[in-house]
Short mmCIF file of C-alpha atoms in Angstrom, two decimals:
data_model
loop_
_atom_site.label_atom_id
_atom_site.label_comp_id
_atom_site.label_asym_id
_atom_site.label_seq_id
_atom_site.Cartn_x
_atom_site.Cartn_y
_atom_site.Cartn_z
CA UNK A 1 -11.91 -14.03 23.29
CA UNK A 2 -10.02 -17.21 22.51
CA UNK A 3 -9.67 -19.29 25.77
CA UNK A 4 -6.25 -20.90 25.85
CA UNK A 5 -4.88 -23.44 28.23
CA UNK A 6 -1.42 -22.15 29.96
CA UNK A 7 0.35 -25.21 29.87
CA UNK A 8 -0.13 -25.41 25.90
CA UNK A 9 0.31 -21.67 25.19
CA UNK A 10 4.15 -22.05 24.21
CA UNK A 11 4.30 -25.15 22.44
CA UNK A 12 0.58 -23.32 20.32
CA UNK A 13 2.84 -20.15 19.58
CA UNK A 14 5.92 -22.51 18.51
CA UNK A 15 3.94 -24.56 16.19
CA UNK A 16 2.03 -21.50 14.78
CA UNK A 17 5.35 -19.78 14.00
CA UNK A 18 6.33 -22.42 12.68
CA UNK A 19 3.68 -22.90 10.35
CA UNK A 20 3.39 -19.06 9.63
CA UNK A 21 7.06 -19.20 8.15
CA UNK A 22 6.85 -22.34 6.41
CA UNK A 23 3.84 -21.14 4.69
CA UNK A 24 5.06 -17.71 3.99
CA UNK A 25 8.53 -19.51 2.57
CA UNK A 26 7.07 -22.22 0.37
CA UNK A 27 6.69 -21.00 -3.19
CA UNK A 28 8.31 -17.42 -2.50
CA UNK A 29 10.06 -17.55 -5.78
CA UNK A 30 7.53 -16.29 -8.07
CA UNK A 31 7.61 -17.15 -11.49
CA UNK A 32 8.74 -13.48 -12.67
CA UNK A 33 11.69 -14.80 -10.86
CA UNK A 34 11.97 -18.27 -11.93
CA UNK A 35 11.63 -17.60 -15.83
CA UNK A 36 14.22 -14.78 -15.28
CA UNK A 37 16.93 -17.23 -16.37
CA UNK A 38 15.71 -17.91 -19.65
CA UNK A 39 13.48 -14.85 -20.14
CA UNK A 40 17.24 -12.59 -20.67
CA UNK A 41 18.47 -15.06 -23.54
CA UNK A 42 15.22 -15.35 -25.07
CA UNK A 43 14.67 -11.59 -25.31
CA UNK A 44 18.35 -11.07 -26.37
CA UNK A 45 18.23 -14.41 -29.32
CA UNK A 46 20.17 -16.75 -27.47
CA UNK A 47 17.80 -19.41 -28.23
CA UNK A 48 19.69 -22.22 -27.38
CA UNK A 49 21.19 -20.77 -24.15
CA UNK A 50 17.20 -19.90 -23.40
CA UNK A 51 16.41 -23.47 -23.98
CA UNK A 52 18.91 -24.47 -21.37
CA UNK A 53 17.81 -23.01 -18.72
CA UNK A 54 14.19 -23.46 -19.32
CA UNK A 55 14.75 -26.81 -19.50
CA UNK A 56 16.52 -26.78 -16.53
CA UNK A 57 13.36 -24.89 -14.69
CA UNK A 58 11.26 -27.67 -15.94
CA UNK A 59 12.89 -30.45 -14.57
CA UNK A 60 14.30 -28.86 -11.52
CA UNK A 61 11.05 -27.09 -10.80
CA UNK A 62 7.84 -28.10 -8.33
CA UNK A 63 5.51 -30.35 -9.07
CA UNK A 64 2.70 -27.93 -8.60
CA UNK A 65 4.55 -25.23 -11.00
CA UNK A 66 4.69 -28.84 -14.18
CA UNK A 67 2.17 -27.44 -16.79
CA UNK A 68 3.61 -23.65 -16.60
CA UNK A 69 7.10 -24.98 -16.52
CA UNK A 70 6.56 -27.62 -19.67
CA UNK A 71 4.34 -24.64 -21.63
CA UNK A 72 7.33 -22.07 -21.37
CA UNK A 73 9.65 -24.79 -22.46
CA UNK A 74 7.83 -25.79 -25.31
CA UNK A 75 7.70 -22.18 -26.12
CA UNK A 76 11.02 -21.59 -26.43
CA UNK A 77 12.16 -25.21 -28.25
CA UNK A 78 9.76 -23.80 -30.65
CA UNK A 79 11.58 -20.79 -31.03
CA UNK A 80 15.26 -22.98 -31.06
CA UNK A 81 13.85 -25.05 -33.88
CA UNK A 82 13.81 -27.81 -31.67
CA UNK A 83 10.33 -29.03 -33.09
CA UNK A 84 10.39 -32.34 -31.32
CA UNK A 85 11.51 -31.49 -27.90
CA UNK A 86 8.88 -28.72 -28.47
CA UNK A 87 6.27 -31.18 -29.03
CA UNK A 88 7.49 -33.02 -26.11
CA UNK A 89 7.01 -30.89 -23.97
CA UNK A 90 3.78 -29.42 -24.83
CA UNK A 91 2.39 -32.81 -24.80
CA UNK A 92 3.49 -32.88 -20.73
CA UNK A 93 1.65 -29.76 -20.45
CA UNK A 94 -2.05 -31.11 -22.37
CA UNK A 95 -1.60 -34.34 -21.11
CA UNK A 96 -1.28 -32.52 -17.33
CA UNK A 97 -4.03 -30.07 -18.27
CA UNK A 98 -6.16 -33.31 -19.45
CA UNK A 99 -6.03 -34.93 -16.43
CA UNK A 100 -7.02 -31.98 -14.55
CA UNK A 101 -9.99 -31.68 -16.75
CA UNK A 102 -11.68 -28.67 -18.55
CA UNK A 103 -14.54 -26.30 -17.47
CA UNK A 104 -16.78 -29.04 -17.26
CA UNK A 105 -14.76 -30.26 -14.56
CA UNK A 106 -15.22 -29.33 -10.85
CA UNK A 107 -11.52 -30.01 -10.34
CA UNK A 108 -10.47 -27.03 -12.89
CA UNK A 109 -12.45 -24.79 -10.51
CA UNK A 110 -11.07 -26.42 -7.46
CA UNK A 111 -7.84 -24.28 -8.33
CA UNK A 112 -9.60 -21.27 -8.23
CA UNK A 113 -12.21 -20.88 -5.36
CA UNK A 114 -9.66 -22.87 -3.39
CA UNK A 115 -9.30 -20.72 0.31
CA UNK A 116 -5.49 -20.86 0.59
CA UNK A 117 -2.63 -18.59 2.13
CA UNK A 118 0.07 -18.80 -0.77
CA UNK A 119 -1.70 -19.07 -3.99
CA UNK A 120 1.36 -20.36 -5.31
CA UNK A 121 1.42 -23.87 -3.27
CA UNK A 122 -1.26 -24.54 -5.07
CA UNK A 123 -0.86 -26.61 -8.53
CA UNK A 124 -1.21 -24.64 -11.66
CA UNK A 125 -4.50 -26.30 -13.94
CA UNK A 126 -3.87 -24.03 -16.78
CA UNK A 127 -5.79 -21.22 -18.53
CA UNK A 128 -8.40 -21.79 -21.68
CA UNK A 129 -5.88 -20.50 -23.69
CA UNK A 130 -2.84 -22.01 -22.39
CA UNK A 131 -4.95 -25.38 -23.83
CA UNK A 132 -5.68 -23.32 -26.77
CA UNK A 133 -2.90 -21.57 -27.52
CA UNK A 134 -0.51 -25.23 -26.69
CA UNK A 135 -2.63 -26.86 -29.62
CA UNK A 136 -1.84 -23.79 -31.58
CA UNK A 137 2.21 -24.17 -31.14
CA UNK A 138 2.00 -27.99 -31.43
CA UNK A 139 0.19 -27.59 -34.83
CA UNK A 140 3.11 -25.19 -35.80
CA UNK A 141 6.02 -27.88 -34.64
CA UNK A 142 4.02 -30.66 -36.67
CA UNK A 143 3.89 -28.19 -39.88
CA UNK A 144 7.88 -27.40 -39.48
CA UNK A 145 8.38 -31.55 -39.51
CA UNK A 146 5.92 -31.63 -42.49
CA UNK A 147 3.08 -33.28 -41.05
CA UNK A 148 0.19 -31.88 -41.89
CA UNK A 149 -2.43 -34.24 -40.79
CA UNK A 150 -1.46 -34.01 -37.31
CA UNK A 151 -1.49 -30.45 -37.62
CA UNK A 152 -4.85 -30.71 -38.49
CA UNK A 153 -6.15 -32.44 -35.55
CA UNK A 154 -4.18 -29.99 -33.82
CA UNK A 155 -5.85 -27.63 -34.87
CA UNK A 156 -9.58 -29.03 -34.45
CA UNK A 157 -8.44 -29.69 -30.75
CA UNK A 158 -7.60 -26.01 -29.95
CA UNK A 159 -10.81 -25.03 -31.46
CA UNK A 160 -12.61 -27.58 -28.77
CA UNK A 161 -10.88 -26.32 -25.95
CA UNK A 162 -12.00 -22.77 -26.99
CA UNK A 163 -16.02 -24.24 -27.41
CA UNK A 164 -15.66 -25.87 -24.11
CA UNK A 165 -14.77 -22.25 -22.52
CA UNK A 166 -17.61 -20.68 -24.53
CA UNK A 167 -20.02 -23.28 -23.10
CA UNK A 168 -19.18 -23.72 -19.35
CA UNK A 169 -16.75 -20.91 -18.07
CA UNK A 170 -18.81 -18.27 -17.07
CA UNK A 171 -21.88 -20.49 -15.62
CA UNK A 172 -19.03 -22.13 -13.64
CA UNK A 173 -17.30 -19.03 -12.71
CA UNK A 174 -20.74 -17.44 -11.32
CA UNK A 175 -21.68 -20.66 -9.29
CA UNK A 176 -17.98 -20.71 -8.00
CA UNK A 177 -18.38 -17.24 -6.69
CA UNK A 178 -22.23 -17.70 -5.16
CA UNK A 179 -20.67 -20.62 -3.00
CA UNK A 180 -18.54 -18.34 -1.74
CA UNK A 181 -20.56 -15.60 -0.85
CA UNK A 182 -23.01 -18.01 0.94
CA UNK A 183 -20.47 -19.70 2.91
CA UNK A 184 -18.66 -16.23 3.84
CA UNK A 185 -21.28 -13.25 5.07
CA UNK A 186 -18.31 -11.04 5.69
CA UNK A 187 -17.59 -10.77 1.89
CA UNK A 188 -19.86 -8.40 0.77
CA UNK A 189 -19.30 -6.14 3.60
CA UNK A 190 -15.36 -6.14 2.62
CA UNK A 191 -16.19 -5.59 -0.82
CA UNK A 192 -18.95 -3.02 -0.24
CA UNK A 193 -16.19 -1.14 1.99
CA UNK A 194 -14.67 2.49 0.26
CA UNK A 195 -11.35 0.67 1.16
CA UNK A 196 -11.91 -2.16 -1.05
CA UNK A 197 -13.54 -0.27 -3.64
CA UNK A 198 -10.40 2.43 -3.75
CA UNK A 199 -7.73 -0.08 -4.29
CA UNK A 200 -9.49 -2.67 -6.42
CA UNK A 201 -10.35 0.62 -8.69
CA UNK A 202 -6.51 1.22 -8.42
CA UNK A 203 -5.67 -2.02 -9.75
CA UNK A 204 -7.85 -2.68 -12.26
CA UNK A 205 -10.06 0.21 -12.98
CA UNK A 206 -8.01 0.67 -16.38
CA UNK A 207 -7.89 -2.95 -17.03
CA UNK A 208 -10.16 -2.49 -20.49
CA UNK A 209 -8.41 0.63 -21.23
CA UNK A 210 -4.69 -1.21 -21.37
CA UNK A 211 -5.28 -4.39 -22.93
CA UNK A 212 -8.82 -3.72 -24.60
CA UNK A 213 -9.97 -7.92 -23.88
CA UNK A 214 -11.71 -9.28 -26.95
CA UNK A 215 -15.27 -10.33 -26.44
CA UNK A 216 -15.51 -13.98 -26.53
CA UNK A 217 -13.11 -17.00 -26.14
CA UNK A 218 -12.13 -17.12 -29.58
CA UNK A 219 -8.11 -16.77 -29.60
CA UNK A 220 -8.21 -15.34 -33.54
CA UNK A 221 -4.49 -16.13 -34.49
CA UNK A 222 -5.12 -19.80 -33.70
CA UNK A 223 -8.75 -19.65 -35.89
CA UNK A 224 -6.62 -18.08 -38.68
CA UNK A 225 -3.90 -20.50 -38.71
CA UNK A 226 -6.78 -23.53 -38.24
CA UNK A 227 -8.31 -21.99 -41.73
CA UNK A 228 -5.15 -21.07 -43.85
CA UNK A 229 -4.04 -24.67 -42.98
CA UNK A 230 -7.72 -25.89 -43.54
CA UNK A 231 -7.66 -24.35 -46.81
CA UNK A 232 -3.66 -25.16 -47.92
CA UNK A 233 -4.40 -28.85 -47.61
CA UNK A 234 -7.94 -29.63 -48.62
CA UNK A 235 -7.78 -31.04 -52.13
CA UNK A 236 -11.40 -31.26 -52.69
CA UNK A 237 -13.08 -27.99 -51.13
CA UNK A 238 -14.70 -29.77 -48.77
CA UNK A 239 -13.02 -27.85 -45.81
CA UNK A 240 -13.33 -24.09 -47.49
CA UNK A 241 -16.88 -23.23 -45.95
CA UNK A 242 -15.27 -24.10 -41.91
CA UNK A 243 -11.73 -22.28 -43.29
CA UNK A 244 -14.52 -19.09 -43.84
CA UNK A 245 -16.12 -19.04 -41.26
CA UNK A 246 -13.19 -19.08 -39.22
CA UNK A 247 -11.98 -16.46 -41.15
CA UNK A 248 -15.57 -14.42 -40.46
CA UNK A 249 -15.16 -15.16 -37.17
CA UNK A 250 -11.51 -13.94 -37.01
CA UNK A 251 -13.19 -10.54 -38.41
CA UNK A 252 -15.14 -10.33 -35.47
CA UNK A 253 -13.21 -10.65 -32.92
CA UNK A 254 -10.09 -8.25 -33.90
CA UNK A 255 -12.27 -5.99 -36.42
CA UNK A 256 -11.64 -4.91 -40.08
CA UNK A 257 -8.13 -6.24 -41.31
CA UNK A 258 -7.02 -5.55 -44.69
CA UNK A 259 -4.67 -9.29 -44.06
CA UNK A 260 -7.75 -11.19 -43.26
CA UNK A 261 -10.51 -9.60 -45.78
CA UNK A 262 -7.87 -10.51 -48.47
CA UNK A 263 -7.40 -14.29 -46.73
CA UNK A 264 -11.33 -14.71 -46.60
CA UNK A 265 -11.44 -13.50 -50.70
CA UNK A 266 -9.07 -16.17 -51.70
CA UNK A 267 -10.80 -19.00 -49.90
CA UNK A 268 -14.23 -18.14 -51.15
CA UNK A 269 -13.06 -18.07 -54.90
CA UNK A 270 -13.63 -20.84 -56.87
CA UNK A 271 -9.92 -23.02 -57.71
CA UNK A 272 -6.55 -23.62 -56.92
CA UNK A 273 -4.64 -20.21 -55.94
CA UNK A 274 -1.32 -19.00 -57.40
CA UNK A 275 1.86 -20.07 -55.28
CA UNK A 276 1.40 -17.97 -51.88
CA UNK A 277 3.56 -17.70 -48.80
CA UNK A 278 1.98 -16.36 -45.83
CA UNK A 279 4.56 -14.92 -43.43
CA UNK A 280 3.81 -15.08 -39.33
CA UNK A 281 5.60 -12.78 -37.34
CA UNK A 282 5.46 -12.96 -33.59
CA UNK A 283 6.71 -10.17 -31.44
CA UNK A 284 7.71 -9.14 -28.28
CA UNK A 285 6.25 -10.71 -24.79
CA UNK A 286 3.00 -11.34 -23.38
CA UNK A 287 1.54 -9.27 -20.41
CA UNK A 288 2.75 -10.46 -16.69
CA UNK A 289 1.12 -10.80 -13.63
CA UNK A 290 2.68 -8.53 -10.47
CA UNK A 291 1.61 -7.90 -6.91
CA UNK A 292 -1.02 -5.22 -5.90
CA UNK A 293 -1.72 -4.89 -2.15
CA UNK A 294 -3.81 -3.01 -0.49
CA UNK A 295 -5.49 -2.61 2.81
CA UNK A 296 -9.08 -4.02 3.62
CA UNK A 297 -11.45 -4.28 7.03
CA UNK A 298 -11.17 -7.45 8.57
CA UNK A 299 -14.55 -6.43 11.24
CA UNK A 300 -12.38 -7.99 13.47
CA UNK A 301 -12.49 -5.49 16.85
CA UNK A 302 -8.47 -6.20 17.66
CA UNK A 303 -7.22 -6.36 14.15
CA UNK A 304 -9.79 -3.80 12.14
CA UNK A 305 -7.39 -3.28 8.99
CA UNK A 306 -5.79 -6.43 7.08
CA UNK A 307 -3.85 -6.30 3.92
CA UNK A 308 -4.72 -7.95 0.42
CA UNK A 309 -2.43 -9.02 -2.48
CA UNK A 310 -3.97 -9.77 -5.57
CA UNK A 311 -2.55 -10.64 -9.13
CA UNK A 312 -2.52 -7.36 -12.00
CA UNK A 313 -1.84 -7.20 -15.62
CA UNK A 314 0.67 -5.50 -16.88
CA UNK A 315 2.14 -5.10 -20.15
CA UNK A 316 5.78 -5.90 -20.99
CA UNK A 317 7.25 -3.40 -23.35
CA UNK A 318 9.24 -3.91 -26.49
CA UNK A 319 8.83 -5.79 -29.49
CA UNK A 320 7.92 -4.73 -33.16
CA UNK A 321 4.58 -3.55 -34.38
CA UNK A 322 5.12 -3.79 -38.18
CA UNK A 323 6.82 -4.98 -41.27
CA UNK A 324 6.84 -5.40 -44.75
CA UNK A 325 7.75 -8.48 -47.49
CA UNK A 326 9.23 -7.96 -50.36
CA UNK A 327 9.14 -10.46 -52.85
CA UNK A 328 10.04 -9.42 -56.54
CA UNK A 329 8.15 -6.54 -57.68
CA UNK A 330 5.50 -6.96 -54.98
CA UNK A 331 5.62 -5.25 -51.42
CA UNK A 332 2.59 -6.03 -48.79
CA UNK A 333 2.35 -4.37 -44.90
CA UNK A 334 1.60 -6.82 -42.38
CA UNK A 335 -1.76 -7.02 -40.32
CA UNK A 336 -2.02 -7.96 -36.31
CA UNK A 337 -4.12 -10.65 -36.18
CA UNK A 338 -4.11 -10.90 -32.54
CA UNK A 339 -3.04 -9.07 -29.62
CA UNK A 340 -2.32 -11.47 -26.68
CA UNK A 341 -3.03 -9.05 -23.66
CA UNK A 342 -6.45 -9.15 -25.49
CA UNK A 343 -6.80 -13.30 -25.31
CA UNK A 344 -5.16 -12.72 -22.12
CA UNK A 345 -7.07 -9.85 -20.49
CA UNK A 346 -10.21 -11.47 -21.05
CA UNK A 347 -10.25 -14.72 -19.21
CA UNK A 348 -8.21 -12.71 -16.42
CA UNK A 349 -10.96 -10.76 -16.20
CA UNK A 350 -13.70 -13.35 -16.17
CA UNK A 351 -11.76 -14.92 -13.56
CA UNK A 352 -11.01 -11.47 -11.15
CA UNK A 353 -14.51 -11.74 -9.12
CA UNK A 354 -13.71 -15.48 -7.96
CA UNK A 355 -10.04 -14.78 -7.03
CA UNK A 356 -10.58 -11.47 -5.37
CA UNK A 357 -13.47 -13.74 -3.05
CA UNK A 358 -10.60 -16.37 -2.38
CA UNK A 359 -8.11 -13.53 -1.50
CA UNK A 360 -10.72 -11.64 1.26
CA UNK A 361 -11.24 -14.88 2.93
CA UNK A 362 -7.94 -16.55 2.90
CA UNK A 363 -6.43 -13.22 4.21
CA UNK A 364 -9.33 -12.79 6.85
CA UNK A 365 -8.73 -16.46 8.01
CA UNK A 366 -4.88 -15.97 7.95
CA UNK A 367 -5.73 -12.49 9.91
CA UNK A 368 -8.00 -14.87 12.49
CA UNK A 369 -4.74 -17.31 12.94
CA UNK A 370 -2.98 -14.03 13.67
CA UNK A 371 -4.84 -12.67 16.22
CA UNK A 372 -5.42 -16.28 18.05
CA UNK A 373 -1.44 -17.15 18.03
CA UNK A 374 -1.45 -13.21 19.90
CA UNK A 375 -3.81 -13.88 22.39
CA UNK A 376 -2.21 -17.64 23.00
CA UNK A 377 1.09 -15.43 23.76
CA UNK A 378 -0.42 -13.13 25.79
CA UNK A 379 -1.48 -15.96 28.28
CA UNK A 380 1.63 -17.51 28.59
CA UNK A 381 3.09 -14.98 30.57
CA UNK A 382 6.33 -15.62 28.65
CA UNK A 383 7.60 -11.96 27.64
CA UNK A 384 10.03 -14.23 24.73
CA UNK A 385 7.07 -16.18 23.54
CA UNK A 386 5.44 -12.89 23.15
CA UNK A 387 7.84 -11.19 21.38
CA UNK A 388 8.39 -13.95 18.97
CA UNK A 389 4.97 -14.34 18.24
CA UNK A 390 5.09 -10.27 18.07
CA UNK A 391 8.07 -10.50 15.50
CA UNK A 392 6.57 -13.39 13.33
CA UNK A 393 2.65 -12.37 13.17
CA UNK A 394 3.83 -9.33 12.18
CA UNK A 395 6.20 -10.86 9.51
CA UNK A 396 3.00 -12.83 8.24
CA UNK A 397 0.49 -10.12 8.53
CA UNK A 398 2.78 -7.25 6.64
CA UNK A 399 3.22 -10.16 3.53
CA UNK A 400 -0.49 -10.64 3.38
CA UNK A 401 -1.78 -13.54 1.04
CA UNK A 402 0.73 -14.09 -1.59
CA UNK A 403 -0.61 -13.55 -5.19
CA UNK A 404 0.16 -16.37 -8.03
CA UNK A 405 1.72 -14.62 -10.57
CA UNK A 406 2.28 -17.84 -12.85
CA UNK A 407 1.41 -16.49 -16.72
CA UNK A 408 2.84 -17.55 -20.07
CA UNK A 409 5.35 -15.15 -19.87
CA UNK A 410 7.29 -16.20 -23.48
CA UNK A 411 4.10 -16.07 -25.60
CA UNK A 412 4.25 -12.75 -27.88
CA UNK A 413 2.80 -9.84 -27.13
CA UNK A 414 1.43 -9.82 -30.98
CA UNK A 415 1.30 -11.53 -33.73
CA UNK A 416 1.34 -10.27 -37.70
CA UNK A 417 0.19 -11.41 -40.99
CA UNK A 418 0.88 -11.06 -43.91
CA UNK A 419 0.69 -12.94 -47.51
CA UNK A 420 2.45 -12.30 -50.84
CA UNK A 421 2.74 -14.18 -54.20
CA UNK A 422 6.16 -16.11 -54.16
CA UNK A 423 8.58 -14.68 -56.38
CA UNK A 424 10.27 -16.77 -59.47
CA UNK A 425 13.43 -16.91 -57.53
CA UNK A 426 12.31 -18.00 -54.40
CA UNK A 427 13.38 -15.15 -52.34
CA UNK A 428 11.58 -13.01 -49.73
CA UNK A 429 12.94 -9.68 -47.94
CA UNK A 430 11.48 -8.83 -44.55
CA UNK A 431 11.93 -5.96 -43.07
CA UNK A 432 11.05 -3.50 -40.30
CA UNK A 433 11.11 -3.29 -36.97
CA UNK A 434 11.84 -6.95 -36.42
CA UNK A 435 14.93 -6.06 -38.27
CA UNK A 436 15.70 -7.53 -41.72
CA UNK A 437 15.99 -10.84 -42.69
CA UNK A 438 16.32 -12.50 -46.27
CA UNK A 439 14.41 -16.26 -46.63
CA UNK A 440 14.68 -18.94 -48.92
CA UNK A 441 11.08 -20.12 -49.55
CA UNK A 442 10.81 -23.97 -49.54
CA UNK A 443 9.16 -25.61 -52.70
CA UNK A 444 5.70 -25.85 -52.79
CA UNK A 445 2.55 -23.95 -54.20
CA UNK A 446 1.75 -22.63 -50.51
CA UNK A 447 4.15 -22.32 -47.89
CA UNK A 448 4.22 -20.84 -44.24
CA UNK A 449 7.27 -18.20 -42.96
CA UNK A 450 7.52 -18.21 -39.23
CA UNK A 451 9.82 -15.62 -37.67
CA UNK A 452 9.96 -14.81 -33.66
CA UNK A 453 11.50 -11.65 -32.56
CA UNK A 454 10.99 -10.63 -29.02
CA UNK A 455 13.11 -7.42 -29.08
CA UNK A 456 13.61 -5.23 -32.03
CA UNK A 457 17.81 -5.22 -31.71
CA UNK A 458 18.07 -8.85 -31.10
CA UNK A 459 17.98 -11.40 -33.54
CA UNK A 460 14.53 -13.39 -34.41
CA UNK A 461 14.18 -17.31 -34.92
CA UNK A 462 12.60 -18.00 -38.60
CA UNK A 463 11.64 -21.61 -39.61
CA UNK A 464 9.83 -22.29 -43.21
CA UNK A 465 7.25 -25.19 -44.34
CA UNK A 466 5.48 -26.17 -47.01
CA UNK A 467 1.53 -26.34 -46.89
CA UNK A 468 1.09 -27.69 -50.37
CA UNK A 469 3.36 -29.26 -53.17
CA UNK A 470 3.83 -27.96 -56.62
CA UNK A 471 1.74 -29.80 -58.94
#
């Protein structure tokens, strides 16, 4: 029992209440909700109404929510053609994600094992391949403005962020998660429990079976633009071996593609290539995070069941899954080179033992505030403090821990390949179900055809660059 002094018991129950609402209310918009307003024009092609309001949630938004916020908005600039004010703002996000440090960092895992009530108070450090997959789009918005050097570097930084995962996520991860479970006893037993099991089996029991994670943190879309681009603009050779092993590695991680065996053939040979244009194609929208709650023990005698809300994957429907170019009297398929619930799905998954620990205890210590505010009330002797405590308890109780359900939601769900020998008149014919679209290719020996289509009726964003001049 908790022993409570009289005098104290209203203005305990008053403060607790107060507390318990202020907690449950901070951060209740989700970011589902928040991206809402420029989710519907992005899906639909409104690119520049979509970049209004996402940069309107980036400057009007929390502190804690910056590096999401500034990753969506680059996102979509990208998508306007608004290369700078993409770069811009992808360089608030890295430069946020910097500070915070990488998986060497204790501070990245601070986020994580954290014991909190609303996940979402809590300031978003970024994912491996948010830092990835931001050096990936920044290397795109410095090829659109012609500057290949930087795009470079761009490149060789994404494909640090994704050693530095390789290297110290998992060993982090684990020691996150033994912390835990030696500062909590109770853990295992909750975990152990057929209640547990049952709705953690609900929730992500098909979790390989949807999304199908890659093994490895290798995000292969961002190693085959880093070796196309290697290759393009490396006069002397010098970068072909790195551009294919890239490539190899690329292989490995999505298996045989007909795109990407072709890709690794033409770097290998011996030369300078004919004129080329290789044709990107993203689709659709990445995989969200929703609510799952479910009940747990608590081995608390008064309060023996407590609920838990934890963050699921789920796919987003929608978006095309193949197309062809035509370009004179040659017609090529495209390839996926990378599925992003894949890239996504894994680290989620690497991450799911250490977030389910900091759900269990910040719900059992929420439960524990609970059931002390009750007994405070019952004290008093006050039949109004009890039933407000009554009423708001069981307001706080019934909305458990609230899951963070901040994701990338505007990165593609997939993106396609594919590479065709440019035609004497300079004109290429996409079509399928990204719908059809005629481009002008740019001069130059090898150029690069970006198009983004998010739903297969609405229009798609197309920008075109040269990788290397005619000689």
């Amino acid at each position: 029992m908790v022993n409570v002094r009289p005098g104290c018991s209203i203005q305990l129950v008053v403060m607790f209440l107060s507390m318990s609402m202020a907690v449950f209310s901070f951060g209740c918009a989700n970011h589902n909700d928040r991206s809402r307003a420029y989710l519907v024009p992005f899906s639909d092609g409104q690119w520049t109404d979509a970049f209004d309001a996402a940069h309107s949630a980036a400057k009007n938004g929390p502190e804690r929510s910056l590096i999401i916020d500034h990753l969506e908005l680059g996102t979509v600039a990208l998508a306007a053609g608004m290369f700078a004010e993409s770069d811009r703002s992808f360089d608030v996000a890295w430069d946020a994600m910097q500070e915070i440090g990488g998986p060497e960092q204790d501070r990245f895992f601070d986020g994580l094992a954290g014991v909190v009530v609303n996940d979402r108070a809590v300031p978003y450090v970024g994912t491996f391949y948010d830092r990835v997959m931001c050096s990936g789009y920044q290397a795109l918005d410095a090829i659109a403005r012609g500057d290949l050097e930087t795009a470079r570097v761009l490149c060789r930084r994404a494909q640090r962020s994704q050693s530095n995962a390789e290297k110290y996520f998992e060993k982090k991860i684990s020691e996150a998660r033994s912390e835990i479970e030696s500062e909590n006893r109770d853990l295992g037993r909750i975990e152990s429990s057929s209640e547990f099991r049952e709705g953690y089996e609900n929730a992500y029991g098909d979790l390989e079976s949807r999304f199908s994670p890659y093994k490895g943190w290798t995000n292969p879309f961002v190693d085959w633009l880093t070796a196309i681009l290697l290759f393009a603009v490396d006069e002397s050779g010098s970068d072909r071996g790195e551009a294919e092993d890239l490539l190899r590695r690329v292989r490995g991680t999505i298996g045989p593609n007909p795109m990407v065996e072709s890709d690794l053939q033409l770097v290998s040979e011996i030369g300078r290539p004919q004129e080329l244009a290789w044709i990107i194609i993203e689709s659709g929208l990445a995989p969200k995070r929703v609510e799952e709650s479910f009940r747990i023990p608590a081995f608390i005698p008064e309060m023996p069941f407590i609920g838990l809300a934890l963050p699921r994957l789920v796919d987003v429907p929608g978006g095309g899954d193949s197309f062809q170019v035509t370009a004179g009297e040659h017609t090529v398929s495209s390839s996926v080179v990378c599925e992003m619930g894949s890239v996504i799905s894994h680290e989620f998954q690497e991450e799911l033992p250490l977030i389910t620990a900091r759900a269990i205890i910040s719900t059992v210590a929420k439960a524990a505030a609970t059931l002390a505010a009750n007994l405070v009330a019952q004290n008093s002797g006050d039949g109004w403090v009890q039933l407000a405590t009554l009423i708001g308890t069981n307001v706080y109780g019934y909305a458990t821990t609230i899951a963070d359900l901040r994701t990338w939601r505007t990165l593609p769900r997939r993106i396609m390949i594919a590479r065709i020998p440019i035609p004497s008149d300079r004109i290429l014919r996409i079509t399928g179900s990204c719908g059809e679209y005629t481009v002008n290719v740019p001069d130059g020996s090898l150029v690069l055809i970006h198009l983004r289509s998010v739903m297969q009726e609405s229009p798609a964003a197309i920008f075109q660059a040269t990788l290397r001049g005619t000689p």
